[in-house]
Coordinates of C-alpha atoms in Angstrom, one line a residue:
M1 CA 24.9 14.8 7.6
K2 CA 25.6 12.9 10.9
N3 CA 22.6 14.6 12.5
K4 CA 20.4 13.6 9.5
L5 CA 21.5 10.0 9.8
K6 CA 20.8 10.0 13.6
S7 CA 17.4 11.6 13.0
G8 CA 16.6 8.9 10.4
Y9 CA 17.7 6.1 12.7
Q10 CA 15.5 7.5 15.5
A11 CA 12.5 7.8 13.2
A12 CA 13.0 4.2 12.0
L13 CA 13.6 2.7 15.4
P14 CA 9.9 2.1 16.4
S15 CA 9.4 0.3 13.1
L16 CA 12.5 -1.9 13.6
I17 CA 11.4 -2.8 17.1
S18 CA 7.9 -3.7 15.7
I19 CA 9.4 -6.0 13.0
L20 CA 11.6 -7.7 15.6
V21 CA 8.7 -8.4 17.9
G22 CA 6.7 -9.7 14.9
L23 CA 9.5 -12.1 13.9
V24 CA 9.8 -13.5 17.4
I25 CA 6.1 -14.3 17.5
A26 CA 6.5 -15.9 14.0
V27 CA 9.3 -18.1 15.3
V28 CA 7.1 -19.3 18.1
I29 CA 4.4 -20.2 15.6
L30 CA 6.9 -22.1 13.5
I31 CA 8.1 -24.2 16.4
A32 CA 4.5 -24.9 17.6
T33 CA 3.2 -26.0 14.2
N34 CA 6.1 -27.9 12.7
P35 CA 9.0 -28.2 15.1
A36 CA 11.0 -30.6 12.8
N37 CA 11.3 -28.0 10.0
A38 CA 11.2 -24.9 12.2
L39 CA 14.8 -23.9 11.7
D40 CA 14.8 -24.5 8.0
G41 CA 11.5 -22.6 7.7
F42 CA 12.9 -19.7 9.6
F43 CA 15.9 -19.4 7.4
R44 CA 13.7 -19.7 4.3
M45 CA 11.6 -16.8 5.6
I46 CA 14.7 -14.7 6.3
K47 CA 16.1 -15.4 2.8
G48 CA 12.8 -14.2 1.3
P49 CA 13.2 -13.6 -2.4
F50 CA 16.7 -14.9 -2.4
N51 CA 15.3 -18.4 -2.2
Y52 CA 14.6 -18.0 -5.9
G53 CA 18.0 -16.5 -7.0
A54 CA 19.1 -12.9 -6.7
A55 CA 17.9 -11.4 -10.0
R56 CA 14.7 -13.4 -10.3
G57 CA 13.8 -13.0 -6.6
L58 CA 14.5 -9.3 -6.4
G59 CA 12.5 -8.8 -9.6
N60 CA 9.5 -10.6 -8.1
M61 CA 9.8 -8.7 -4.9
L62 CA 9.6 -5.4 -6.7
F63 CA 6.6 -6.7 -8.7
Y64 CA 4.6 -7.8 -5.7
A65 CA 5.5 -4.6 -3.9
T66 CA 4.0 -2.4 -6.6
P67 CA 0.3 -2.6 -5.6
I68 CA 0.8 -2.3 -1.9
L69 CA 3.2 0.6 -2.4
M70 CA 0.5 2.5 -4.2
T71 CA -2.2 1.7 -1.6
G72 CA 0.3 2.5 1.1
L73 CA 1.0 5.9 -0.4
S74 CA -2.8 6.4 -0.6
V75 CA -3.4 5.7 3.0
A76 CA -0.2 7.6 4.1
F77 CA -1.2 10.7 2.2
A78 CA -4.6 10.7 3.8
F79 CA -3.0 10.2 7.2
K80 CA -0.8 13.2 6.7
T81 CA -3.8 15.3 6.2
G82 CA -5.7 14.0 9.1
L83 CA -7.9 11.4 7.3
F84 CA -8.1 7.7 7.7
N85 CA -8.6 6.3 4.2
I86 CA -9.8 2.8 4.9
G87 CA -11.4 2.9 1.5
A88 CA -8.2 2.3 -0.5
S89 CA -9.6 -1.2 -1.3
G90 CA -12.7 0.2 -3.0
Q91 CA -10.6 2.8 -4.9
F92 CA -8.2 0.1 -5.9
M93 CA -11.1 -2.1 -7.3
I94 CA -12.7 0.8 -9.2
G95 CA -9.3 1.8 -10.7
S96 CA -8.7 -1.9 -11.7
L97 CA -12.1 -2.2 -13.3
V98 CA -11.8 1.0 -15.4
S99 CA -8.2 0.3 -16.5
V100 CA -9.0 -3.3 -17.5
Y101 CA -12.2 -2.3 -19.2
I102 CA -10.4 0.3 -21.3
A103 CA -7.5 -2.0 -22.1
I104 CA -10.0 -4.6 -23.4
K105 CA -12.7 -2.4 -25.1
W106 CA -10.9 0.7 -26.4
T107 CA -8.9 -1.1 -29.1
F108 CA -9.3 1.9 -31.4
I109 CA -6.4 3.4 -29.5
P110 CA -2.9 2.2 -30.5
T111 CA -1.7 -0.5 -28.1
S112 CA 1.6 1.5 -27.6
V113 CA -0.3 4.1 -25.7
L114 CA -3.5 2.3 -24.7
W115 CA -1.9 1.1 -21.4
L116 CA -1.1 4.7 -20.5
V117 CA -4.7 5.9 -21.2
A118 CA -6.1 3.0 -19.2
L119 CA -3.8 3.8 -16.2
L120 CA -4.7 7.5 -16.2
L121 CA -8.4 6.9 -16.4
G122 CA -8.1 4.2 -13.7
A123 CA -6.5 6.8 -11.5
L124 CA -9.2 9.3 -12.3
A125 CA -11.9 6.7 -11.4
G126 CA -10.2 6.1 -8.1
A127 CA -10.1 9.8 -7.4
L128 CA -13.8 10.3 -8.2
W129 CA -14.7 7.4 -6.0
A130 CA -12.7 8.8 -3.1
A131 CA -14.1 12.3 -3.7
V132 CA -17.5 11.1 -2.4
V133 CA -16.0 10.3 1.0
G134 CA -14.2 13.7 1.0
I135 CA -17.3 15.7 0.1
L136 CA -19.3 14.0 2.9
K137 CA -16.5 14.6 5.4
A138 CA -16.0 18.3 4.4
W139 CA -19.6 19.5 4.2
R140 CA -21.5 17.1 6.4
N141 CA -18.7 16.0 8.8
V142 CA -19.6 12.3 8.2
N143 CA -16.9 10.0 9.6
E144 CA -14.7 9.0 6.7
V145 CA -14.1 5.5 8.1
I146 CA -17.8 4.6 7.9
T147 CA -18.3 6.0 4.5
S148 CA -15.1 4.4 3.2
I149 CA -16.2 0.9 4.4
M150 CA -19.6 1.4 2.7
M151 CA -17.9 2.5 -0.5
N152 CA -15.7 -0.6 -0.4
Y153 CA -18.8 -2.8 -0.5
I154 CA -20.5 -0.7 -3.1
A155 CA -17.3 -1.0 -5.2
M156 CA -17.1 -4.7 -4.8
Y157 CA -20.6 -5.4 -6.1
L158 CA -20.4 -2.7 -8.8
V159 CA -17.2 -4.3 -10.2
M160 CA -18.9 -7.8 -10.2
H161 CA -21.9 -6.4 -12.0
V162 CA -20.0 -4.4 -14.7
I163 CA -17.7 -7.4 -15.4
R164 CA -20.6 -9.7 -15.9
F165 CA -22.7 -7.4 -18.0
G166 CA -20.1 -5.0 -19.5
G167 CA -18.8 -7.3 -22.3
I168 CA -15.5 -8.1 -20.6
Y169 CA -16.5 -11.3 -18.9
N170 CA -14.8 -14.7 -19.5
Q171 CA -17.5 -17.0 -18.2
A172 CA -15.5 -20.1 -18.5
R173 CA -12.9 -18.8 -16.0
N174 CA -15.2 -16.5 -14.0
E175 CA -12.9 -13.5 -14.6
T176 CA -12.2 -10.7 -17.0
M177 CA -10.9 -11.2 -20.5
K178 CA -7.2 -10.7 -21.3
V179 CA -6.2 -7.1 -21.8
A180 CA -5.0 -5.9 -25.2
S181 CA -2.2 -3.7 -23.9
Q182 CA 0.3 -4.1 -21.1
I183 CA 2.8 -1.8 -19.3
P184 CA 6.2 -1.9 -20.9
T185 CA 9.1 -3.3 -18.9
F186 CA 11.4 -0.4 -19.7
G187 CA 14.3 -2.8 -19.8
L188 CA 13.9 -4.1 -16.3
D189 CA 13.3 -7.7 -17.6
K190 CA 16.9 -7.6 -18.9
I191 CA 18.1 -6.9 -15.4
F192 CA 15.8 -9.1 -13.4
V193 CA 15.6 -12.1 -15.7
R194 CA 12.9 -14.7 -15.4
S195 CA 10.9 -12.6 -13.0
F196 CA 7.5 -11.0 -13.3
I197 CA 8.8 -7.5 -13.1
D198 CA 7.4 -4.7 -15.4
G199 CA 7.6 -0.9 -15.5
G200 CA 4.9 -0.5 -12.8
I201 CA 7.5 -0.3 -10.0
L202 CA 9.1 2.7 -11.8
I203 CA 5.8 4.5 -12.0
A204 CA 5.1 3.7 -8.3
L205 CA 8.5 5.0 -7.2
I206 CA 7.9 8.2 -9.3
C207 CA 4.6 8.6 -7.4
A208 CA 6.4 8.3 -4.1
V209 CA 8.8 11.1 -5.0
I210 CA 6.0 13.3 -6.2
I211 CA 4.0 12.8 -3.0
Y212 CA 7.1 13.6 -1.0
V213 CA 7.7 16.9 -2.9
V214 CA 4.0 17.8 -2.6
L215 CA 3.9 17.2 1.1
E216 CA 7.3 18.6 2.1
K217 CA 8.3 21.2 -0.4
T218 CA 5.1 23.0 -1.5
T219 CA 2.7 25.5 0.2
F220 CA -0.2 23.3 -1.0
G221 CA 1.2 20.3 0.9
Y222 CA 1.8 22.5 4.0
E223 CA -1.9 23.6 3.9
L224 CA -3.1 20.0 3.7
K225 CA -1.0 19.0 6.6
A226 CA -2.2 22.1 8.6
V227 CA -5.8 21.0 8.1
G228 CA -4.8 17.5 9.3
L229 CA -3.2 18.9 12.5
N230 CA -6.0 21.2 13.4
R231 CA -8.9 21.9 11.1
D232 CA -10.2 24.9 13.0
A233 CA -6.8 26.5 13.4
A234 CA -6.1 26.0 9.7
K235 CA -9.4 27.7 8.8
Y236 CA -8.6 30.6 11.2
A237 CA -5.2 30.9 9.3
G238 CA -7.0 31.4 6.0
V239 CA -6.8 27.8 4.7
N240 CA -9.9 26.5 2.8
E241 CA -10.3 23.4 5.0
K242 CA -13.2 21.9 3.0
R243 CA -11.3 22.1 -0.3
A244 CA -8.2 20.7 1.4
I245 CA -10.1 17.6 2.7
V246 CA -11.7 16.9 -0.7
T247 CA -8.4 17.4 -2.5
S248 CA -6.6 15.1 -0.1
M249 CA -9.1 12.3 -0.7
I250 CA -9.0 12.8 -4.4
I251 CA -5.2 12.4 -4.5
A252 CA -5.4 9.4 -2.1
G253 CA -8.0 7.8 -4.3
A254 CA -6.0 8.5 -7.5
L255 CA -3.0 6.7 -6.0
A256 CA -5.1 3.6 -5.1
G257 CA -6.9 3.6 -8.4
L258 CA -3.6 3.8 -10.3
G259 CA -2.3 0.9 -8.1
G260 CA -5.2 -1.2 -9.4
G261 CA -4.3 -0.4 -13.0
L262 CA -0.7 -1.2 -12.4
T263 CA -1.7 -4.6 -11.0
Y264 CA -3.8 -5.8 -13.8
L265 CA -1.9 -4.3 -16.7
A266 CA 1.4 -5.7 -15.6
G267 CA 1.8 -8.3 -18.3
T268 CA 1.4 -11.4 -16.1
S269 CA -2.1 -12.2 -17.6
K270 CA -3.7 -11.6 -14.2
S271 CA -7.4 -10.9 -14.4
I272 CA -10.1 -9.7 -12.0
N273 CA -11.9 -12.6 -10.5
V274 CA -15.7 -12.2 -10.1
A275 CA -16.1 -12.9 -6.4
A276 CA -17.6 -11.2 -3.4
V277 CA -14.2 -10.4 -1.9
I278 CA -12.8 -6.9 -1.1
A279 CA -9.3 -6.4 -2.5
S280 CA -6.7 -7.2 0.2
E281 CA -4.3 -4.7 -1.3
G282 CA -6.1 -1.8 0.3
F283 CA -5.9 -3.3 3.8
D284 CA -2.2 -4.2 3.3
G285 CA -1.7 -0.6 2.4
I286 CA -2.8 0.4 5.9
A287 CA 0.0 -1.8 7.4
V288 CA 2.4 -0.4 4.9
A289 CA 1.6 3.2 5.7
L290 CA 1.8 2.6 9.5
L291 CA 5.1 0.7 9.2
G292 CA 6.5 3.4 7.0
M293 CA 5.4 6.1 9.5
S294 CA 3.3 7.7 6.7
H295 CA 6.4 9.0 5.1
P296 CA 6.5 8.5 1.3
F297 CA 10.0 7.0 1.4
G298 CA 9.2 5.0 4.5
V299 CA 6.2 3.5 2.6
V300 CA 8.5 2.5 -0.2
F301 CA 10.8 0.5 2.2
S302 CA 7.9 -1.0 4.1
A303 CA 6.2 -2.2 0.9
F304 CA 9.5 -3.9 -0.1
F305 CA 9.7 -5.5 3.3
I306 CA 6.2 -6.9 3.2
S307 CA 6.8 -8.2 -0.4
Y308 CA 10.0 -9.8 0.9
L309 CA 8.1 -11.6 3.7
K310 CA 5.5 -12.9 1.3
L311 CA 8.1 -14.4 -1.0
G312 CA 9.8 -16.0 2.1
G313 CA 6.4 -17.4 3.0
Q314 CA 6.0 -19.0 -0.4
A315 CA 9.4 -20.7 0.0
M316 CA 8.3 -22.2 3.3
Q317 CA 5.4 -24.0 1.7
V318 CA 7.9 -26.2 -0.1
I319 CA 8.9 -27.8 3.2
G320 CA 5.4 -28.5 4.4
Y321 CA 4.1 -25.3 5.9
V322 CA 0.5 -24.9 4.7
P323 CA -0.5 -21.6 3.2
E324 CA -2.8 -20.8 6.1
I325 CA 0.1 -20.9 8.6
V326 CA 2.3 -18.8 6.3
E327 CA -0.4 -16.2 5.8
M328 CA -1.1 -16.1 9.6
M329 CA 2.6 -15.5 10.3
I330 CA 2.8 -12.8 7.8
G331 CA -0.4 -11.3 9.1
I332 CA 1.0 -11.3 12.7
I333 CA 4.2 -9.6 11.6
L334 CA 2.3 -7.0 9.7
Y335 CA -0.1 -6.2 12.4
V336 CA 2.5 -6.1 15.1
S337 CA 4.5 -3.9 12.8
A338 CA 1.5 -1.6 12.7
L339 CA 2.0 -1.0 16.4
S340 CA 5.1 1.1 15.5
L341 CA 3.2 4.2 16.6
L342 CA 2.8 2.6 20.1
F343 CA 6.5 1.9 20.3
R344 CA 7.3 5.4 19.2
R345 CA 5.2 6.8 22.1
I346 CA 7.0 4.5 24.5
I347 CA 10.4 5.6 23.2
T348 CA 9.4 9.3 23.4
K349 CA 8.2 8.9 27.0
F350 CA 11.4 7.1 27.9
K351 CA 13.5 9.9 26.5
E352 CA 11.4 12.5 28.3
R353 CA 11.9 10.7 31.6
R354 CA 15.6 10.5 31.1
L355 CA 15.9 14.2 30.2
K356 CA 13.9 15.1 33.3
K357 CA 16.1 12.9 35.5
V358 CA 19.3 14.5 34.0
G359 CA 17.8 18.0 34.6
E360 CA 17.0 17.1 38.2
E361 CA 20.5 15.8 38.9
S362 CA 22.2 18.8 37.3

């Protein structure tokens, strides 16, 4: 048990150092932009969701963490299998579109199960969208970063077109109509009263557990990771590397697509805006995956942390910090946190030098 705790601490140390460095830079920005309120602003940022009360704040934190938890899992799963899924944004948007479309148009399905059908088909849409990237990578060795970026833009314009001409457009508000079915709260609204929380966070946590089991406890997951470590060696060992690459992208796409459905069927009346903007949730997922060291449970905690920061940033706006400053601070913390891999290498080199010195002295 003690060894496990020590191992967990050592694995989390690079991420903790990254967060600390990001916070120090954020404090410097606070002092430079608004020195009179810097101290108050810092404490508001540290308090995060607790600025709004414990139950309500924690409920909102879990609510805002849900989409980036799903895109973080998507990116992390692809990382584990040697792929960089920068297309989580496109998969997220396609999953959102399909889920919202079904929740609006398929009213012949009882509303008690419509949300579930919409979520499953949204995940399927995200999987198929990502499969294109996987197929091009597996059979033509096309770099997945390039194809993912292209697919993001195709998804953005496709979503805008379908919303406008698919019978789900609210022209007065330039967004999709309201959905006819929403994800149940499963009693969470009784615990986190007056918050936005719904059952989406439970679905996201179940997905994290499933991904952990698949990657760490199954032969299938071992084969996927073997392809990620060395594609040629895995092929020599009898693993069908092409099938593994496509399967990996399909699973990653399904996670991001499901995240889109969870976001827009959450019961907060949030609708898809018709704008030429790529969903930020996919890019936030990259930071979440890096900060969580691509481990499913690490992704869970990093998604909570980023959601915590964003709520702290909202509280800072009350005392005069403009949204741009708050977003810049959060962005710096996130992207410095993404350097956790660099800190990990530095720590590893430091340990190697210390062991070498001890060996020479003995």
